[in-house]
Short mmCIF file of C-alpha atoms and ligand atoms in Angstrom, two decimals:
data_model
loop_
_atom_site.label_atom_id
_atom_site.label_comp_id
_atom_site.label_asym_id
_atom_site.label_seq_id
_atom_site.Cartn_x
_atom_site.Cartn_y
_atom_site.Cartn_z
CA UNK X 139 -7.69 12.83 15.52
CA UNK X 140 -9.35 10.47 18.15
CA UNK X 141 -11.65 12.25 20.06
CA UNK X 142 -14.15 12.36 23.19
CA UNK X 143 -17.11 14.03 23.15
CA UNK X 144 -19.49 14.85 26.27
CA UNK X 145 -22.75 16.02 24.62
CA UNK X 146 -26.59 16.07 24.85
CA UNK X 147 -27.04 13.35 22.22
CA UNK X 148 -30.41 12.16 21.04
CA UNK X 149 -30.24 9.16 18.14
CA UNK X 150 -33.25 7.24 17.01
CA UNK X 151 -33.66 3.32 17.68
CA UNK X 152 -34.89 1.03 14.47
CA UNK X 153 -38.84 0.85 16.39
CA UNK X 154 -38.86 4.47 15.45
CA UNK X 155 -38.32 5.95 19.15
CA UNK X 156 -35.21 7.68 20.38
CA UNK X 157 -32.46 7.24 22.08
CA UNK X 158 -30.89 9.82 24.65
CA UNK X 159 -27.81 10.02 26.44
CA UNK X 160 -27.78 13.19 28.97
CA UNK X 161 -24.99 13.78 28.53
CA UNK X 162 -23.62 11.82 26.78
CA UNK X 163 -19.68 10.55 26.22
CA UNK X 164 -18.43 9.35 22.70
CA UNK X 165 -15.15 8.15 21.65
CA UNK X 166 -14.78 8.09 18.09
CA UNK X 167 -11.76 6.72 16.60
CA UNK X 168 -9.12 8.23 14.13
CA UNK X 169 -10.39 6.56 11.47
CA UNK X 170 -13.77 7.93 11.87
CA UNK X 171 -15.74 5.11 13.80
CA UNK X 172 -17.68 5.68 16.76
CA UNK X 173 -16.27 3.36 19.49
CA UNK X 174 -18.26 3.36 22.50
CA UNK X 175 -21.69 6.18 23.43
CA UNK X 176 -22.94 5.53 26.93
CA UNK X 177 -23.71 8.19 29.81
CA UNK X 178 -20.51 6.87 31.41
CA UNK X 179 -18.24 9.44 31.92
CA UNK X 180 -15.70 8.12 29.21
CA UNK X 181 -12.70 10.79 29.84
CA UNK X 182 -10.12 8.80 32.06
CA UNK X 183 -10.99 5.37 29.90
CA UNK X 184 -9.63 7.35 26.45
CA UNK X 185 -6.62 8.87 28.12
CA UNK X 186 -4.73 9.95 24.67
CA UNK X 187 -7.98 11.20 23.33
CA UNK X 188 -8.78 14.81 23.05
CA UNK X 189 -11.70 15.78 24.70
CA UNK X 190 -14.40 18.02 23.44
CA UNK X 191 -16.93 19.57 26.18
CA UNK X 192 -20.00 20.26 24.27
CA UNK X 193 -22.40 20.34 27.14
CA UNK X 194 -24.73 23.25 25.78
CA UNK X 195 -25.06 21.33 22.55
CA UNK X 196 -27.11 18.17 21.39
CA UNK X 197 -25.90 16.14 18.70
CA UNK X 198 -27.63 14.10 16.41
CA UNK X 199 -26.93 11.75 13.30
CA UNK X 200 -25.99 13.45 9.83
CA UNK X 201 -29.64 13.62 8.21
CA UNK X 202 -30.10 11.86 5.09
CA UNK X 203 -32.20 13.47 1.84
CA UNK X 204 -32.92 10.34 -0.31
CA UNK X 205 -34.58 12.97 -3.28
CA UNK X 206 -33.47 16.11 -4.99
CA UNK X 207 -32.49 18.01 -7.71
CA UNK X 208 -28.83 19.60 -8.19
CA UNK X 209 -29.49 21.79 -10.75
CA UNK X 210 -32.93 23.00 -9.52
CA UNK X 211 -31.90 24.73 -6.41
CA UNK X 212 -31.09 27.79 -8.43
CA UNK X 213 -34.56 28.61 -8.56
CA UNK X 214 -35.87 27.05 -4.60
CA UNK X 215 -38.99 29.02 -3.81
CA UNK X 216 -40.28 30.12 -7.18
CA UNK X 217 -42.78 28.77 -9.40
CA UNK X 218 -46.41 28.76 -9.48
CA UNK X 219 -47.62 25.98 -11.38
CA UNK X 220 -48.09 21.90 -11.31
CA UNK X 221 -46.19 19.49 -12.35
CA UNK X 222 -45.80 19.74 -15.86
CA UNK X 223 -45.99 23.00 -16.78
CA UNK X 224 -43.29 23.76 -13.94
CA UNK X 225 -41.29 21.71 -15.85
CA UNK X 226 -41.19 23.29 -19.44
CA UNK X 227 -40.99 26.69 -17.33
CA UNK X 228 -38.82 26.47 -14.64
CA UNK X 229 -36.81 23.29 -14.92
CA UNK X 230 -35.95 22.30 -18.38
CA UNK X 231 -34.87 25.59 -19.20
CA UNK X 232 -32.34 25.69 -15.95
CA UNK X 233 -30.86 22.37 -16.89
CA UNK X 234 -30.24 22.94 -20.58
CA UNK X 235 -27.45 25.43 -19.00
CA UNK X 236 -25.59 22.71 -17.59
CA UNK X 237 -24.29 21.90 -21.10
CA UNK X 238 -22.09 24.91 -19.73
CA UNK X 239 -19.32 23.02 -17.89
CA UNK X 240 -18.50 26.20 -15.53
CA UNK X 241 -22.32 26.43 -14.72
CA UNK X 242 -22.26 23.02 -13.55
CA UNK X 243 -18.99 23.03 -11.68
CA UNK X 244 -20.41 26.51 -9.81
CA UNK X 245 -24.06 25.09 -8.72
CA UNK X 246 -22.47 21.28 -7.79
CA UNK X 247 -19.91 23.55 -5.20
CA UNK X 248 -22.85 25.32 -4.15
CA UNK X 249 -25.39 22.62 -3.73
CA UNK X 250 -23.00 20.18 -1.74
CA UNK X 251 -21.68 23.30 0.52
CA UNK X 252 -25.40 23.95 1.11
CA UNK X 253 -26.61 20.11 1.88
CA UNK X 254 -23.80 19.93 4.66
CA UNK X 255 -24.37 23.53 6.06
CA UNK X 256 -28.32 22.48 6.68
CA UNK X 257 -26.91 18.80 8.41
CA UNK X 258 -27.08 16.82 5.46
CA UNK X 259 -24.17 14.18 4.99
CA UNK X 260 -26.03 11.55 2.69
CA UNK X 261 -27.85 13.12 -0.49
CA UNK X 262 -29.23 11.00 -3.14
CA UNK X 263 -29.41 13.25 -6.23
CA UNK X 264 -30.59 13.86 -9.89
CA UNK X 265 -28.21 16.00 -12.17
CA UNK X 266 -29.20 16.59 -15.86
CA UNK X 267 -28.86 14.50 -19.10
CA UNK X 268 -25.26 15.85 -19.61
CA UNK X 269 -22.95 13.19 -19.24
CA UNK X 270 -19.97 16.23 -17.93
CA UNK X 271 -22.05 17.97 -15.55
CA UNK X 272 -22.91 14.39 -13.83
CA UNK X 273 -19.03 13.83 -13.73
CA UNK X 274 -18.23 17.35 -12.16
CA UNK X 275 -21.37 16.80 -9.34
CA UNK X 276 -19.48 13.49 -8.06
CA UNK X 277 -16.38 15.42 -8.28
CA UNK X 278 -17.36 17.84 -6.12
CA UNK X 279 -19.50 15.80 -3.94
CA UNK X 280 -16.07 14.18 -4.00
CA UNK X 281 -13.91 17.22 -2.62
CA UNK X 282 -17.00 18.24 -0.30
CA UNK X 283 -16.81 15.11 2.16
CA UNK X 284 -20.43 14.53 1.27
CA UNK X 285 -21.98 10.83 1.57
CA UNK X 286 -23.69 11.11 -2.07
CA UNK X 287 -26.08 8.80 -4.46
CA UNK X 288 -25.29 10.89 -8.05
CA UNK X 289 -26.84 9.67 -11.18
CA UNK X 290 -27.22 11.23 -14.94
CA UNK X 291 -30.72 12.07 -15.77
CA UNK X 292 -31.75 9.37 -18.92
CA UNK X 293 -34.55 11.26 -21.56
CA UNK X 294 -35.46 9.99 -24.97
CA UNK X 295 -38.73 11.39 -25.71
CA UNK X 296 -41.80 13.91 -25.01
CA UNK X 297 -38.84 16.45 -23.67
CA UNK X 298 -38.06 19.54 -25.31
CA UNK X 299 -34.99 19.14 -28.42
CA UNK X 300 -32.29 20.24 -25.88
CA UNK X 301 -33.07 17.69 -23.34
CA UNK X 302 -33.68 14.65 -25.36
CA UNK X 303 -30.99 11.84 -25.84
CA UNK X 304 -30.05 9.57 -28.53
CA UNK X 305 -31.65 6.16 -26.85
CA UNK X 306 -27.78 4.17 -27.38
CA UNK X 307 -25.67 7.08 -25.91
CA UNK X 308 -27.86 7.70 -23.30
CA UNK X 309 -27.45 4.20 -22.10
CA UNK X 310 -23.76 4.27 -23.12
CA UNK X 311 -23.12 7.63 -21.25
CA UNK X 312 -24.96 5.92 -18.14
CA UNK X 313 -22.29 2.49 -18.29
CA UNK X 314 -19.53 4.79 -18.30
CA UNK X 315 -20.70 7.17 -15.45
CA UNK X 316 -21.52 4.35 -13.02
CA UNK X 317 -18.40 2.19 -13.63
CA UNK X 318 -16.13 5.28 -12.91
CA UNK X 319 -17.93 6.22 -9.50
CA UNK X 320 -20.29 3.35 -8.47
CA UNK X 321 -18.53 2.58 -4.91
CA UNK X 322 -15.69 5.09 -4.82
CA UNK X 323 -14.32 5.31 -1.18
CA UNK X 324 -17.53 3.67 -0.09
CA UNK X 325 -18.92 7.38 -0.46
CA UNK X 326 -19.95 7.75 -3.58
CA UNK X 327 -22.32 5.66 -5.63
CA UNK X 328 -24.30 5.58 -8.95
CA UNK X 329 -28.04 5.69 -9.64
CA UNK X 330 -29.16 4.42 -12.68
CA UNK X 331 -32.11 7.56 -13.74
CA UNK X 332 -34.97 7.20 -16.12
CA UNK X 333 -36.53 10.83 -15.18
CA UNK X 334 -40.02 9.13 -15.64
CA UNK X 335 -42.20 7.29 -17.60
CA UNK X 336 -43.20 10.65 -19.62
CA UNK X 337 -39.97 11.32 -21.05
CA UNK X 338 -38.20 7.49 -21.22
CA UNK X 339 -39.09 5.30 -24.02
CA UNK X 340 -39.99 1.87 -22.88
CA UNK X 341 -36.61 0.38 -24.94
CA UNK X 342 -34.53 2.85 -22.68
CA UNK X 343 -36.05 2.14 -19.64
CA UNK X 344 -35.65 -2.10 -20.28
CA UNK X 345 -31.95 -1.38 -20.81
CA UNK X 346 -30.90 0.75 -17.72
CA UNK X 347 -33.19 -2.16 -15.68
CA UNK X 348 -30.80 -4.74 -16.90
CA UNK X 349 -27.35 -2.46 -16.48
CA UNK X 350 -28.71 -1.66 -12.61
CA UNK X 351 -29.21 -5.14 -11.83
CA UNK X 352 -26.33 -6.47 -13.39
CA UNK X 353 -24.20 -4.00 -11.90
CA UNK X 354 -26.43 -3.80 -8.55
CA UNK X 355 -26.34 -0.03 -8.98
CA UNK X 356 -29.18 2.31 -7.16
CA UNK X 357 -32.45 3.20 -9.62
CA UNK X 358 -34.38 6.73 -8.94
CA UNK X 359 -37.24 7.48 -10.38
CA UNK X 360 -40.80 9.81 -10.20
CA UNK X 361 -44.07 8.01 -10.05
CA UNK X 362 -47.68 9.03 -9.24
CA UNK X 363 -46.74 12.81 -8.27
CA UNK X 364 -49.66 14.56 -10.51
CA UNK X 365 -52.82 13.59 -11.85
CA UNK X 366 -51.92 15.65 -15.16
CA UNK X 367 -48.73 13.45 -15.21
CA UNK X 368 -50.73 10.10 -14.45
CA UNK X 369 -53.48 10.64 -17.59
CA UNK X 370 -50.02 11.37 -19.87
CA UNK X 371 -48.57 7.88 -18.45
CA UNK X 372 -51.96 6.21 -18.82
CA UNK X 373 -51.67 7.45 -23.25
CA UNK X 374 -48.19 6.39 -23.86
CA UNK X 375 -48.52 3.01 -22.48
CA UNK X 376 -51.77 1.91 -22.67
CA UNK X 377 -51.58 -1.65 -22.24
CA UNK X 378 -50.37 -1.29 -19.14
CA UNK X 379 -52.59 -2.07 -15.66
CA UNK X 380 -51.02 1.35 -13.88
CA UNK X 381 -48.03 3.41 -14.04
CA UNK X 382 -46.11 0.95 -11.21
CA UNK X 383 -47.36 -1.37 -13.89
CA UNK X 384 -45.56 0.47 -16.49
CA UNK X 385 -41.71 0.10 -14.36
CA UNK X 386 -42.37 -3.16 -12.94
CA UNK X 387 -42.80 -4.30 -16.65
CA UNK X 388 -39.42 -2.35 -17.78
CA UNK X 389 -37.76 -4.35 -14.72
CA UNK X 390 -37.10 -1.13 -12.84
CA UNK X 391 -38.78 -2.10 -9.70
CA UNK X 392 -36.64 -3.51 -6.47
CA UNK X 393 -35.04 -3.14 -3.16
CA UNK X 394 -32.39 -0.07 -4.45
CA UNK X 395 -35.26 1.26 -6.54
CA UNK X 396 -36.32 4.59 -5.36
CA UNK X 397 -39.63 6.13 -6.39
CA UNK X 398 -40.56 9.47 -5.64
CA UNK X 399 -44.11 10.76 -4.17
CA UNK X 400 -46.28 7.79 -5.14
CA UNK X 401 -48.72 10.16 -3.87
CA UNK X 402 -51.88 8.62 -5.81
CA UNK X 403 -51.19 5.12 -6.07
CA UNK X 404 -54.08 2.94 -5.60
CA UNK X 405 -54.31 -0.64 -3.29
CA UNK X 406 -52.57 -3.21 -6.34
CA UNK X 407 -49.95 -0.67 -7.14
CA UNK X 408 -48.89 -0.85 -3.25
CA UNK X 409 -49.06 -4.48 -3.39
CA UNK X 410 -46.33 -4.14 -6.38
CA UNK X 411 -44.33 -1.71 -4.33
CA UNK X 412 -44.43 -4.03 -1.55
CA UNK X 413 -43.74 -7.04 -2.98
CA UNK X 414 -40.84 -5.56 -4.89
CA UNK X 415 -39.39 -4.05 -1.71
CA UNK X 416 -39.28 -0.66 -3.74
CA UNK X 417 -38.39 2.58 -1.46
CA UNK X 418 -40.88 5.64 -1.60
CA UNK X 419 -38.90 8.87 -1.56
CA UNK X 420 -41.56 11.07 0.87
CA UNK X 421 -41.25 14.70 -0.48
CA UNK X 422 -44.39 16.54 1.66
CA UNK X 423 -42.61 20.13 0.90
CA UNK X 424 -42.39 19.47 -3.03
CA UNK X 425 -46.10 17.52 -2.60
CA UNK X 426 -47.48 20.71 -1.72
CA UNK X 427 -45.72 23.11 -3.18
CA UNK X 428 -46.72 22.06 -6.61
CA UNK X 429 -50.20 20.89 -5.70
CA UNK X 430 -49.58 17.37 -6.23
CA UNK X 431 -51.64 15.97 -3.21
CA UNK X 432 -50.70 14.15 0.27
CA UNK X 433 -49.33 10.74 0.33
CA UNK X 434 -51.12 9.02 2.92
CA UNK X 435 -47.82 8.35 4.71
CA UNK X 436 -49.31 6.14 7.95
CA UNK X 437 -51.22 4.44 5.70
CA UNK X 438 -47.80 3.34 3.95
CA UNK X 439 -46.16 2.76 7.37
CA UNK X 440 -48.68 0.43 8.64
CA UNK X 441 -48.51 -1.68 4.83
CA UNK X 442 -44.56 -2.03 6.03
CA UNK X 443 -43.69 -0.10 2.40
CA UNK X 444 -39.91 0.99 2.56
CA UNK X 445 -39.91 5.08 2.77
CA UNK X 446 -37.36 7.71 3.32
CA UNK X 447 -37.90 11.76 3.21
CA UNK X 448 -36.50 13.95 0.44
CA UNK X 449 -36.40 17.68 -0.38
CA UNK X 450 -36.98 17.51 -4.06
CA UNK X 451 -35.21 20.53 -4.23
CA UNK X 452 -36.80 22.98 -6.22
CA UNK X 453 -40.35 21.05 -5.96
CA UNK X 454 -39.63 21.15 -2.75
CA UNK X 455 -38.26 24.98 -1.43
CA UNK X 456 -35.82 23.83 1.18
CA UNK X 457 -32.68 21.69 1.40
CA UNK X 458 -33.16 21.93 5.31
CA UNK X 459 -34.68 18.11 6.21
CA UNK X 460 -35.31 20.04 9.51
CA UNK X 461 -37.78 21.22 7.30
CA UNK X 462 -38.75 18.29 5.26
CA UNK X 463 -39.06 16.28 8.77
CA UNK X 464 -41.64 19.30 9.97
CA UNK X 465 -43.71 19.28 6.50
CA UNK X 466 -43.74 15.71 6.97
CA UNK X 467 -45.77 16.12 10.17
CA UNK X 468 -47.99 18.54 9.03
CA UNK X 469 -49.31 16.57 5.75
CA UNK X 470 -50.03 13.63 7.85
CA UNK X 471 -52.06 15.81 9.96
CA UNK X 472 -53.61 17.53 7.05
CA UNK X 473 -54.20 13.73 6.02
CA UNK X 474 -56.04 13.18 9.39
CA UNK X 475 -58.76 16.36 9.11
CA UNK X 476 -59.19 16.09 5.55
CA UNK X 477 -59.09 12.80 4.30
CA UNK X 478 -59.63 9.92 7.36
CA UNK X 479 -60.24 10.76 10.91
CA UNK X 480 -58.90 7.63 12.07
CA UNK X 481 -55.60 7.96 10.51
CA UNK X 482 -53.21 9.14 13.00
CA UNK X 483 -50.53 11.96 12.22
CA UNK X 484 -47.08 10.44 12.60
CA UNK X 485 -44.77 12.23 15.74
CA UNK X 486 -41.65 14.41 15.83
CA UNK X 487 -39.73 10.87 16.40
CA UNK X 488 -41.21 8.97 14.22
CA UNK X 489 -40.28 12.00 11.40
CA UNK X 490 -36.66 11.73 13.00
CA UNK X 491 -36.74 8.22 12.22
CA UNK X 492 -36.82 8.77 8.50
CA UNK X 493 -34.64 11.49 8.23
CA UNK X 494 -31.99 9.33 9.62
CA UNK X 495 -31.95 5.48 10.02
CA UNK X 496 -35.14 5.11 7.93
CA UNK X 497 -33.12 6.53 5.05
CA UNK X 498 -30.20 4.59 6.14
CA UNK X 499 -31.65 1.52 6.19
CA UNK X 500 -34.02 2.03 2.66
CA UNK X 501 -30.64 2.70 0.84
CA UNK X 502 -28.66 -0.15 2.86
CA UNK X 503 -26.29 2.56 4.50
CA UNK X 504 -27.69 1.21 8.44
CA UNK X 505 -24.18 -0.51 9.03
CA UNK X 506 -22.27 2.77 8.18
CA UNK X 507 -24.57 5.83 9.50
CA UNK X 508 -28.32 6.66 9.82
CA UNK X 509 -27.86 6.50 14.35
CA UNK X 510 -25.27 7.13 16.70
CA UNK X 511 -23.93 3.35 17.82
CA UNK X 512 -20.91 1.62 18.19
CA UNK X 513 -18.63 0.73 14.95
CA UNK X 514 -20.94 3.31 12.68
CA UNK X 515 -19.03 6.02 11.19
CA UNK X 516 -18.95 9.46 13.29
CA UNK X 517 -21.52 11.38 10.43
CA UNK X 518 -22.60 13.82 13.35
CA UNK X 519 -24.65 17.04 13.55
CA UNK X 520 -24.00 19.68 16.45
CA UNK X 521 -26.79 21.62 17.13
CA UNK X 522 -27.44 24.71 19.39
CA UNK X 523 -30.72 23.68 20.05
CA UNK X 524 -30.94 26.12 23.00
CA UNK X 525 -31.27 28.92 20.01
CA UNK X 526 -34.72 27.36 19.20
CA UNK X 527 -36.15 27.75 22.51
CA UNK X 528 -37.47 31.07 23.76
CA UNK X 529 -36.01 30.38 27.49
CA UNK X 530 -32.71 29.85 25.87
CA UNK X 531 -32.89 25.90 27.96
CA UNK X 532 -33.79 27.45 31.20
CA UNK X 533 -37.50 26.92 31.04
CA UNK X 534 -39.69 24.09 31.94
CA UNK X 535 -39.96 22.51 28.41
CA UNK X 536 -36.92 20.25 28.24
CA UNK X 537 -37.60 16.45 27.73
CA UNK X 538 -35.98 15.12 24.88
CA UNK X 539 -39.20 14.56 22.63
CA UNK X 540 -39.62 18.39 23.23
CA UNK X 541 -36.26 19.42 23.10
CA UNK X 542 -36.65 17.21 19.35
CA UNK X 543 -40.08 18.50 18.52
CA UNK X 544 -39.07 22.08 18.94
CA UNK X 545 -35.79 21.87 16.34
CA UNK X 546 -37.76 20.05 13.80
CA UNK X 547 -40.12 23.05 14.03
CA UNK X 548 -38.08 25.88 14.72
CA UNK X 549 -34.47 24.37 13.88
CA UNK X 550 -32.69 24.76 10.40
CA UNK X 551 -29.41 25.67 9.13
CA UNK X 552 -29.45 29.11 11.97
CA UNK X 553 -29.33 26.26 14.70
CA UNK X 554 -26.26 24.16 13.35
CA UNK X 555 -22.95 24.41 15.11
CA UNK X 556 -21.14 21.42 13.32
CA UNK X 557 -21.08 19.14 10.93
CA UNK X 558 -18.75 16.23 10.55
CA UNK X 559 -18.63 12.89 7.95
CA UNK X 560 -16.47 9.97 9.21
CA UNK X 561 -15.18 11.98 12.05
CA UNK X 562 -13.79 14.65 9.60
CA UNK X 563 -15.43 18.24 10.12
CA UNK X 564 -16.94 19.59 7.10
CA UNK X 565 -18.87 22.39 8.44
CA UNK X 566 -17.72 24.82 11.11
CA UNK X 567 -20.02 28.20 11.91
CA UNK X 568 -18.63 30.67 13.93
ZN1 ZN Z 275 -38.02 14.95 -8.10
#
């Protein structure tokens, strides 16, 4: 149904500032597409419309997590250990059950339900090896509305038994996945997934280069996360300069190539990234939750590297990018004290950015969502950001960048009213 909403509405503008209408006015279409946002009162101009009088409320773009892990989010918030010892303890274990069809069909429902709930309507996720369980996550990213990157985990080697493929079928299993869903509805789309240069032989890794870019599907991949998991990279391929070495070599690297962390890269394996146009997936939660490190994140700014924010759900605790935006603040300010005083901290707007039409624009999405503008789709949050402010709006602390700053640090899933995807509501709270 065409609609009119009046609304606080804050959006952010592609020089990483924001944009506020107060209030706001925005018809959106029946088909989903916003048609006009201005301050003008827009009531008597969309006479059939109905209109919605949200003036307590602020709404804001759908937020966009370019990094996480379906099947980890059973076990968000536990796990003591780095990188790869949390992986033969926590993960592989949890993703040898989704062999179990029902398993997988119960945590996709979950894990969708759960993005949208916390304001998420673009996801870009990992599932497991298993060629079903990747089918049932698109098809219930599918019946869940959700804007969603979905790709089968590839693994040939240094993984336990249970999680290692047969080189051919892997790559077979991968063709068939991506030509079923790659583009559906212009919702759902395929990334091509080496897990990372540990556990992909460099034969398996060549091939799903050459199926991506003949097929110009999405690529996801980890690189430079640990320093445990950089020495083990540095063994198996030892005639290579660095790990980016190691994927620019298997033809991995490119503009819908997403790497995540690239915490510890050093100056030439930035210049790859660069040159390559390769997007960082920024995952400051998951960075220190498993005692990875901080990714000098201005640094990468200021180099004009391509980044986004992700939960990497479970490295990462939270599937709230409420969250993810706030943790991104706080390692670039634990960047600043600890590691170079004259590296400034990035802002609450500049954290927005990416968790909207930075990650829009990385994955190519900017014409469809990512801000609030005429002829994007209607992916909307509705927030009662009055619940994250102890004078309930009444008080003196109400500008925009505060009224922002304050529901990236005290906002989350408690503070969402609404969500919708192309207009359609896929989240209602009481
Ligand atoms: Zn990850």
């Amino acid at each position: 149904m065409s609609t009119v909403y009046k609304s606080l509405i804050i959006s952010p503008n592609p020089d990483k500032s924001i944009k506020t209408y107060n209030p706001g006015y925005m018809a959106i279409s029946d088909n989903g597409k916003i048609e006009e946002i201005r301050e003008e009162n827009l009531h008597n101009k969309y006479k059939g419309y109905e209109f919605v009088d949200l003036s307590n409320y602020l709404i804001i773009p759908g937020l966009i997590d370019i990094h996480n892990h379906l099947p980890q989010y059973a076990f968000a918030g536990i796990g003591d250990k780095e990188l790869l010892p949390w992986l033969e303890n926590y993960t592989f274990p949890r993703e040898k059950t989704f062999e179990n069809k029902e398993i997988a069909r119960e945590s996709a429902k979950i894990f969708f339900s759960d993005l949208l709930k916390n304001g998420t309507t673009t996801s870009v996720t990992y599932v497991t090896i298993h060629k079903n369980a990747a089918d049932i996550a698109f098809q219930e990213a599918e019946k869940a509305g959700i804007r969603a990157v979905i790709g089968k985990v590839n693994m040939d080697q240094n993984s336990p038994e249970f999680l290692t493929e047969n080189t051919e079928k892997s790559i077979n299993e991968t063709k068939e996945l991506a030509e079923k869903w790659h583009g559906k509805e212009n919702r759902l789309f395929y990334v091509v997934t080496p897990r990372f240069a540990v556990s992909c032989s460099l034969d398996l890794m060549q091939e799903l280069g050459k199926i991506a870019q003949k097929s110009d599907y999405f690529i996801q991949s980890h690189l430079s996360e640990n320093r445990g998991e950089i020495d083990f990279v540095k063994k198996l391929f030892p005639e290579s300069q660095s790990y980016t070495d190691v994927y620019e070599k298997a033809g991995l690297l490119g503009p819908k190539t997403i790497m995540a962390h690239c915490i510890h890269c050093n100056e030439e394996e930035t210049e790859i990234l660069a040159k390559t146009r390769t997007i960082i997936a920024h995952c400051p939660t998951s960075n220190r939750f498993l005692k990875s490190g901080i990714m000098p994140l201005r640094k990468y700014l200021e180099k004009g590297l391509r980044i986004g924010l992700g939960t990497d759900v479970a490295g990462g605790y939270s599937l709230s990018m409420f969250n993810e935006m706030k943790e991104a603040i706080e390692n670039s300010k634990y960047y600043q004290v600890f590691v170079d005083k004259k590296t400034e901290p990035i802002t609450p707007a500049e954290a927005f950015y990416l968790a909207t039409l930075g990650g829009a624009e990385v994955l190519g999405f900017e014409n469809e969502t990512g801000s609030l503008e005429k002829g994007k789709n209607a992916d909307l949050v509705v927030v009662d950001y009055k619940k994250t402010d102890p004078e309930n709006g009444e008080g003196l602390y109400n500008e925009p960048e505060q009224i922002l700053s304050r529901l990236i640090y005290r906002g989350g899933e408690q503070s969402i009213k609404e969500v919708y995807i192309k207009g359609q509501k896929v989240v209602k709270f009481a």
